[in-house]
Amino acid sequence: MEGYKTVKASQTTLTELMIPSYSNFGGKIHGGLILSLMDKVAYVCAAKHADGYCITASIDVVNFLEPVEVGELLSLMASVNYVGRTSIVIGIRVISENLKTQVIKHTNTSYFTMVAMGDDHKPREVPGLILKSQDDIRRFAQAMKRKKRKAIIAKEEEAMHAGFDAVSCREELLEERCVLEV
């Protein structure tokens, strides 16, 4: 089918050994390093689907579920979950593997929205997506729901900022761990 690609066509896995220079003061791997690797694998997956340059437009929630230790093998698996006209949602699953004990941990899942860019530095259309499995369909449908939820949250955020009144929230603040000195 012309103008469409399968999910499998752009699936990407990035695997890297976690070395001591990647660790923080607590001896665990820096979250920022993991985010950087997630951005890298999202870019590669999106660029393969779009046949060209893509930029990161947004990152949905990133929860650090398990710590990553020095010496573990970190694998980041990315696939296209959803496409719009110019945007591509990349689902990323991150696992770490202790090569000594063979223990595998799911450390992160996130969704990166990437936008394909043309030579004119403007968004350009991306190929559609061929859904070949129940997982492909589920991921596409879930991405559609996340997109709708993000739009609702964006409207709520806008309304919250536009209608902020410090006096009306004073009672709520008194029940929180803060001191009002105003």
PDB file of C-alpha atoms in Angstrom:
ATOM      1  CA  MET A   1       0.000   0.000   0.000  1.00  0.00           C
ATOM      2  CA  GLU A   2       1.678   3.207  -1.182  1.00  0.00           C
ATOM      3  CA  GLY A   3       2.013   6.013   1.330  1.00  0.00           C
ATOM      4  CA  TYR A   4       1.765   3.592   4.269  1.00  0.00           C
ATOM      5  CA  LYS A   5       4.302   1.611   6.279  1.00  0.00           C
ATOM      6  CA  THR A   6       4.042  -1.222   8.765  1.00  0.00           C
ATOM      7  CA  VAL A   7       4.940  -0.810  12.428  1.00  0.00           C
ATOM      8  CA  LYS A   8       7.652  -3.423  11.975  1.00  0.00           C
ATOM      9  CA  ALA A   9       9.366  -1.403   9.220  1.00  0.00           C
ATOM     10  CA  SER A  10      10.643   1.187  11.694  1.00  0.00           C
ATOM     11  CA  GLN A  11      10.902  -0.725  14.971  1.00  0.00           C
ATOM     12  CA  THR A  12      14.206   0.061  16.622  1.00  0.00           C
ATOM     13  CA  THR A  13      16.120  -1.326  19.590  1.00  0.00           C
ATOM     14  CA  LEU A  14      19.036   0.486  21.168  1.00  0.00           C
ATOM     15  CA  THR A  15      21.122  -1.512  23.644  1.00  0.00           C
ATOM     16  CA  GLU A  16      23.915  -0.073  25.726  1.00  0.00           C
ATOM     17  CA  LEU A  17      26.065  -1.252  28.613  1.00  0.00           C
ATOM     18  CA  MET A  18      25.694   0.967  31.681  1.00  0.00           C
ATOM     19  CA  ILE A  19      29.191   2.056  32.730  1.00  0.00           C
ATOM     20  CA  PRO A  20      30.385   3.795  35.923  1.00  0.00           C
ATOM     21  CA  SER A  21      30.619   7.238  34.295  1.00  0.00           C
ATOM     22  CA  TYR A  22      26.826   7.082  33.697  1.00  0.00           C
ATOM     23  CA  SER A  23      26.065   6.813  37.425  1.00  0.00           C
ATOM     24  CA  ASN A  24      24.921   9.465  39.877  1.00  0.00           C
ATOM     25  CA  PHE A  25      26.110  10.024  43.460  1.00  0.00           C
ATOM     26  CA  GLY A  26      23.824   7.212  44.641  1.00  0.00           C
ATOM     27  CA  GLY A  27      25.502   4.710  42.332  1.00  0.00           C
ATOM     28  CA  LYS A  28      22.471   4.374  40.040  1.00  0.00           C
ATOM     29  CA  ILE A  29      22.317   5.371  36.378  1.00  0.00           C
ATOM     30  CA  HIS A  30      21.347   9.032  35.817  1.00  0.00           C
ATOM     31  CA  GLY A  31      17.717   9.473  34.822  1.00  0.00           C
ATOM     32  CA  GLY A  32      18.866  12.170  32.407  1.00  0.00           C
ATOM     33  CA  LEU A  33      21.067   9.682  30.575  1.00  0.00           C
ATOM     34  CA  ILE A  34      18.126   7.299  30.217  1.00  0.00           C
ATOM     35  CA  LEU A  35      15.958  10.169  28.901  1.00  0.00           C
ATOM     36  CA  SER A  36      18.661  11.051  26.381  1.00  0.00           C
ATOM     37  CA  LEU A  37      18.801   7.444  25.159  1.00  0.00           C
ATOM     38  CA  MET A  38      14.989   7.384  24.939  1.00  0.00           C
ATOM     39  CA  ASP A  39      15.057  10.534  22.801  1.00  0.00           C
ATOM     40  CA  LYS A  40      17.714   8.984  20.574  1.00  0.00           C
ATOM     41  CA  VAL A  41      15.776   5.752  19.965  1.00  0.00           C
ATOM     42  CA  ALA A  42      12.555   7.735  19.415  1.00  0.00           C
ATOM     43  CA  TYR A  43      14.325   9.841  16.793  1.00  0.00           C
ATOM     44  CA  VAL A  44      15.698   6.820  14.940  1.00  0.00           C
ATOM     45  CA  CYS A  45      12.323   5.061  14.917  1.00  0.00           C
ATOM     46  CA  ALA A  46      10.469   8.196  13.758  1.00  0.00           C
ATOM     47  CA  ALA A  47      13.093   9.065  11.120  1.00  0.00           C
ATOM     48  CA  LYS A  48      12.866   5.523   9.709  1.00  0.00           C
ATOM     49  CA  HIS A  49       9.082   5.845   9.432  1.00  0.00           C
ATOM     50  CA  ALA A  50       9.179   9.397   8.023  1.00  0.00           C
ATOM     51  CA  ASP A  51      12.195   8.794   5.774  1.00  0.00           C
ATOM     52  CA  GLY A  52      13.814  11.921   7.123  1.00  0.00           C
ATOM     53  CA  TYR A  53      14.532  14.374   9.895  1.00  0.00           C
ATOM     54  CA  CYS A  54      12.171  14.550  12.886  1.00  0.00           C
ATOM     55  CA  ILE A  55      12.075  16.672  16.012  1.00  0.00           C
ATOM     56  CA  THR A  56      10.799  15.868  19.486  1.00  0.00           C
ATOM     57  CA  ALA A  57       7.535  17.749  20.073  1.00  0.00           C
ATOM     58  CA  SER A  58       6.539  16.303  23.434  1.00  0.00           C
ATOM     59  CA  ILE A  59       7.187  13.521  25.888  1.00  0.00           C
ATOM     60  CA  ASP A  60       4.366  11.949  27.809  1.00  0.00           C
ATOM     61  CA  VAL A  61       4.929  10.970  31.411  1.00  0.00           C
ATOM     62  CA  VAL A  62       8.187   9.197  32.170  1.00  0.00           C
ATOM     63  CA  ASN A  63       8.061   7.102  35.324  1.00  0.00           C
ATOM     64  CA  PHE A  64      11.230   5.518  36.621  1.00  0.00           C
ATOM     65  CA  LEU A  65       9.858   2.169  37.765  1.00  0.00           C
ATOM     66  CA  GLU A  66      13.126   0.474  38.748  1.00  0.00           C
ATOM     67  CA  PRO A  67      16.674   1.750  39.250  1.00  0.00           C
ATOM     68  CA  VAL A  68      19.274   0.871  36.645  1.00  0.00           C
ATOM     69  CA  GLU A  69      22.615  -0.343  37.991  1.00  0.00           C
ATOM     70  CA  VAL A  70      26.142   0.010  36.654  1.00  0.00           C
ATOM     71  CA  GLY A  71      27.025  -3.113  34.661  1.00  0.00           C
ATOM     72  CA  GLU A  72      23.488  -3.777  33.458  1.00  0.00           C
ATOM     73  CA  LEU A  73      22.560  -3.892  29.805  1.00  0.00           C
ATOM     74  CA  LEU A  74      19.882  -1.307  29.008  1.00  0.00           C
ATOM     75  CA  SER A  75      17.631  -2.013  26.017  1.00  0.00           C
ATOM     76  CA  LEU A  76      15.246   0.599  24.651  1.00  0.00           C
ATOM     77  CA  MET A  77      12.629  -0.769  22.261  1.00  0.00           C
ATOM     78  CA  ALA A  78      10.765   1.756  20.123  1.00  0.00           C
ATOM     79  CA  SER A  79       7.911   1.425  17.679  1.00  0.00           C
ATOM     80  CA  VAL A  80       5.448   3.691  15.938  1.00  0.00           C
ATOM     81  CA  ASN A  81       2.172   3.572  17.841  1.00  0.00           C
ATOM     82  CA  TYR A  82       0.252   6.304  16.020  1.00  0.00           C
ATOM     83  CA  VAL A  83       0.608   8.725  13.129  1.00  0.00           C
ATOM     84  CA  GLY A  84      -1.153  11.989  12.466  1.00  0.00           C
ATOM     85  CA  ARG A  85      -0.607  14.149   9.416  1.00  0.00           C
ATOM     86  CA  THR A  86       2.901  15.318  10.391  1.00  0.00           C
ATOM     87  CA  SER A  87       3.349  13.727  13.808  1.00  0.00           C
ATOM     88  CA  ILE A  88       4.389  10.266  14.915  1.00  0.00           C
ATOM     89  CA  VAL A  89       3.874   8.840  18.398  1.00  0.00           C
ATOM     90  CA  ILE A  90       6.683   6.500  19.374  1.00  0.00           C
ATOM     91  CA  GLY A  91       6.116   4.031  22.196  1.00  0.00           C
ATOM     92  CA  ILE A  92       9.268   3.162  24.116  1.00  0.00           C
ATOM     93  CA  ARG A  93       9.778   0.301  26.545  1.00  0.00           C
ATOM     94  CA  VAL A  94      13.018   0.237  28.504  1.00  0.00           C
ATOM     95  CA  ILE A  95      14.380  -2.863  30.211  1.00  0.00           C
ATOM     96  CA  SER A  96      17.610  -3.538  32.056  1.00  0.00           C
ATOM     97  CA  GLU A  97      19.295  -6.896  32.258  1.00  0.00           C
ATOM     98  CA  ASN A  98      21.798  -8.061  34.830  1.00  0.00           C
ATOM     99  CA  LEU A  99      24.105 -10.248  32.771  1.00  0.00           C
ATOM    100  CA  LYS A 100      25.375 -12.094  35.839  1.00  0.00           C
ATOM    101  CA  THR A 101      22.002 -13.050  37.341  1.00  0.00           C
ATOM    102  CA  GLN A 102      19.886 -12.850  34.139  1.00  0.00           C
ATOM    103  CA  VAL A 103      17.345 -10.717  36.054  1.00  0.00           C
ATOM    104  CA  ILE A 104      15.396  -8.501  33.654  1.00  0.00           C
ATOM    105  CA  LYS A 105      13.578  -5.393  34.924  1.00  0.00           C
ATOM    106  CA  HIS A 106      11.086  -3.156  33.153  1.00  0.00           C
ATOM    107  CA  THR A 107      12.437   0.286  34.056  1.00  0.00           C
ATOM    108  CA  ASN A 108      10.474   2.782  31.920  1.00  0.00           C
ATOM    109  CA  THR A 109       7.684   3.205  29.420  1.00  0.00           C
ATOM    110  CA  SER A 110       7.027   6.464  27.646  1.00  0.00           C
ATOM    111  CA  TYR A 111       5.529   7.985  24.536  1.00  0.00           C
ATOM    112  CA  PHE A 112       7.412  10.543  22.455  1.00  0.00           C
ATOM    113  CA  THR A 113       5.604  12.669  19.895  1.00  0.00           C
ATOM    114  CA  MET A 114       7.904  13.430  16.991  1.00  0.00           C
ATOM    115  CA  VAL A 115       7.219  15.762  14.064  1.00  0.00           C
ATOM    116  CA  ALA A 116       8.670  15.166  10.600  1.00  0.00           C
ATOM    117  CA  MET A 117      10.417  18.217   9.179  1.00  0.00           C
ATOM    118  CA  GLY A 118      11.019  19.080   5.535  1.00  0.00           C
ATOM    119  CA  ASP A 119      14.007  20.778   3.983  1.00  0.00           C
ATOM    120  CA  ASP A 120      12.119  24.069   4.378  1.00  0.00           C
ATOM    121  CA  HIS A 121      12.158  23.540   8.195  1.00  0.00           C
ATOM    122  CA  LYS A 122       8.364  23.142   8.248  1.00  0.00           C
ATOM    123  CA  PRO A 123       6.384  20.076   9.295  1.00  0.00           C
ATOM    124  CA  ARG A 124       5.811  17.625   6.457  1.00  0.00           C
ATOM    125  CA  GLU A 125       3.386  14.773   5.953  1.00  0.00           C
ATOM    126  CA  VAL A 126       4.349  11.303   7.157  1.00  0.00           C
ATOM    127  CA  PRO A 127       3.316   7.899   5.800  1.00  0.00           C
ATOM    128  CA  GLY A 128       0.206   6.310   7.261  1.00  0.00           C
ATOM    129  CA  LEU A 129       0.457   3.203   9.405  1.00  0.00           C
ATOM    130  CA  ILE A 130      -0.481  -0.349   8.472  1.00  0.00           C
ATOM    131  CA  LEU A 131      -1.801  -2.166  11.548  1.00  0.00           C
ATOM    132  CA  LYS A 132      -1.091  -5.892  11.239  1.00  0.00           C
ATOM    133  CA  SER A 133      -1.729  -7.221  14.743  1.00  0.00           C
ATOM    134  CA  GLN A 134      -4.034  -6.816  17.705  1.00  0.00           C
ATOM    135  CA  ASP A 135      -1.144  -5.120  19.550  1.00  0.00           C
ATOM    136  CA  ASP A 136      -0.751  -2.616  16.694  1.00  0.00           C
ATOM    137  CA  ILE A 137      -4.479  -1.822  16.842  1.00  0.00           C
ATOM    138  CA  ARG A 138      -4.446  -1.549  20.667  1.00  0.00           C
ATOM    139  CA  ARG A 139      -1.440   0.779  20.671  1.00  0.00           C
ATOM    140  CA  PHE A 140      -2.942   2.983  17.949  1.00  0.00           C
ATOM    141  CA  ALA A 141      -6.291   3.223  19.792  1.00  0.00           C
ATOM    142  CA  GLN A 142      -4.582   3.947  23.122  1.00  0.00           C
ATOM    143  CA  ALA A 143      -2.509   6.692  21.487  1.00  0.00           C
ATOM    144  CA  MET A 144      -5.703   8.253  20.128  1.00  0.00           C
ATOM    145  CA  LYS A 145      -7.146   8.288  23.663  1.00  0.00           C
ATOM    146  CA  ARG A 146      -3.958   9.808  25.099  1.00  0.00           C
ATOM    147  CA  LYS A 147      -4.082  12.502  22.396  1.00  0.00           C
ATOM    148  CA  LYS A 148      -7.675  13.407  23.336  1.00  0.00           C
ATOM    149  CA  ARG A 149      -6.802  13.409  27.051  1.00  0.00           C
ATOM    150  CA  LYS A 150      -3.790  15.693  26.409  1.00  0.00           C
ATOM    151  CA  ALA A 151      -6.057  18.169  24.591  1.00  0.00           C
ATOM    152  CA  ILE A 152      -8.454  18.239  27.566  1.00  0.00           C
ATOM    153  CA  ILE A 153      -5.586  18.733  30.018  1.00  0.00           C
ATOM    154  CA  ALA A 154      -4.135  21.552  27.862  1.00  0.00           C
ATOM    155  CA  LYS A 155      -7.496  23.371  27.945  1.00  0.00           C
ATOM    156  CA  GLU A 156      -7.738  22.905  31.721  1.00  0.00           C
ATOM    157  CA  GLU A 157      -4.185  24.250  32.160  1.00  0.00           C
ATOM    158  CA  GLU A 158      -5.012  27.295  30.043  1.00  0.00           C
ATOM    159  CA  ALA A 159      -8.179  27.972  32.063  1.00  0.00           C
ATOM    160  CA  MET A 160      -6.297  27.475  35.345  1.00  0.00           C
ATOM    161  CA  HIS A 161      -3.672  30.066  34.389  1.00  0.00           C
ATOM    162  CA  ALA A 162      -6.178  32.533  32.971  1.00  0.00           C
ATOM    163  CA  GLY A 163      -8.459  32.411  35.992  1.00  0.00           C
ATOM    164  CA  PHE A 164      -5.920  32.219  38.814  1.00  0.00           C
ATOM    165  CA  ASP A 165      -6.983  34.025  41.954  1.00  0.00           C
ATOM    166  CA  ALA A 166      -4.596  33.825  44.942  1.00  0.00           C
ATOM    167  CA  VAL A 167      -7.305  34.759  47.421  1.00  0.00           C
ATOM    168  CA  SER A 168      -9.661  31.939  46.417  1.00  0.00           C
ATOM    169  CA  CYS A 169      -7.011  29.226  46.833  1.00  0.00           C
ATOM    170  CA  ARG A 170      -5.822  30.440  50.255  1.00  0.00           C
ATOM    171  CA  GLU A 171      -7.980  27.945  52.203  1.00  0.00           C
ATOM    172  CA  GLU A 172      -6.646  25.011  50.192  1.00  0.00           C
ATOM    173  CA  LEU A 173      -3.059  26.154  50.723  1.00  0.00           C
ATOM    174  CA  LEU A 174      -3.519  26.227  54.492  1.00  0.00           C
ATOM    175  CA  GLU A 175      -3.982  22.438  54.421  1.00  0.00           C
ATOM    176  CA  GLU A 176      -0.728  21.893  52.517  1.00  0.00           C
ATOM    177  CA  ARG A 177       2.908  21.824  53.612  1.00  0.00           C
ATOM    178  CA  CYS A 178       3.604  25.485  52.983  1.00  0.00           C
ATOM    179  CA  VAL A 179       3.723  28.710  54.968  1.00  0.00           C
ATOM    180  CA  LEU A 180       1.934  31.766  53.643  1.00  0.00           C
ATOM    181  CA  GLU A 181       3.875  34.916  54.375  1.00  0.00           C
ATOM    182  CA  VAL A 182       1.883  37.183  52.073  1.00  0.00           C
TER     183      VAL A 182
END
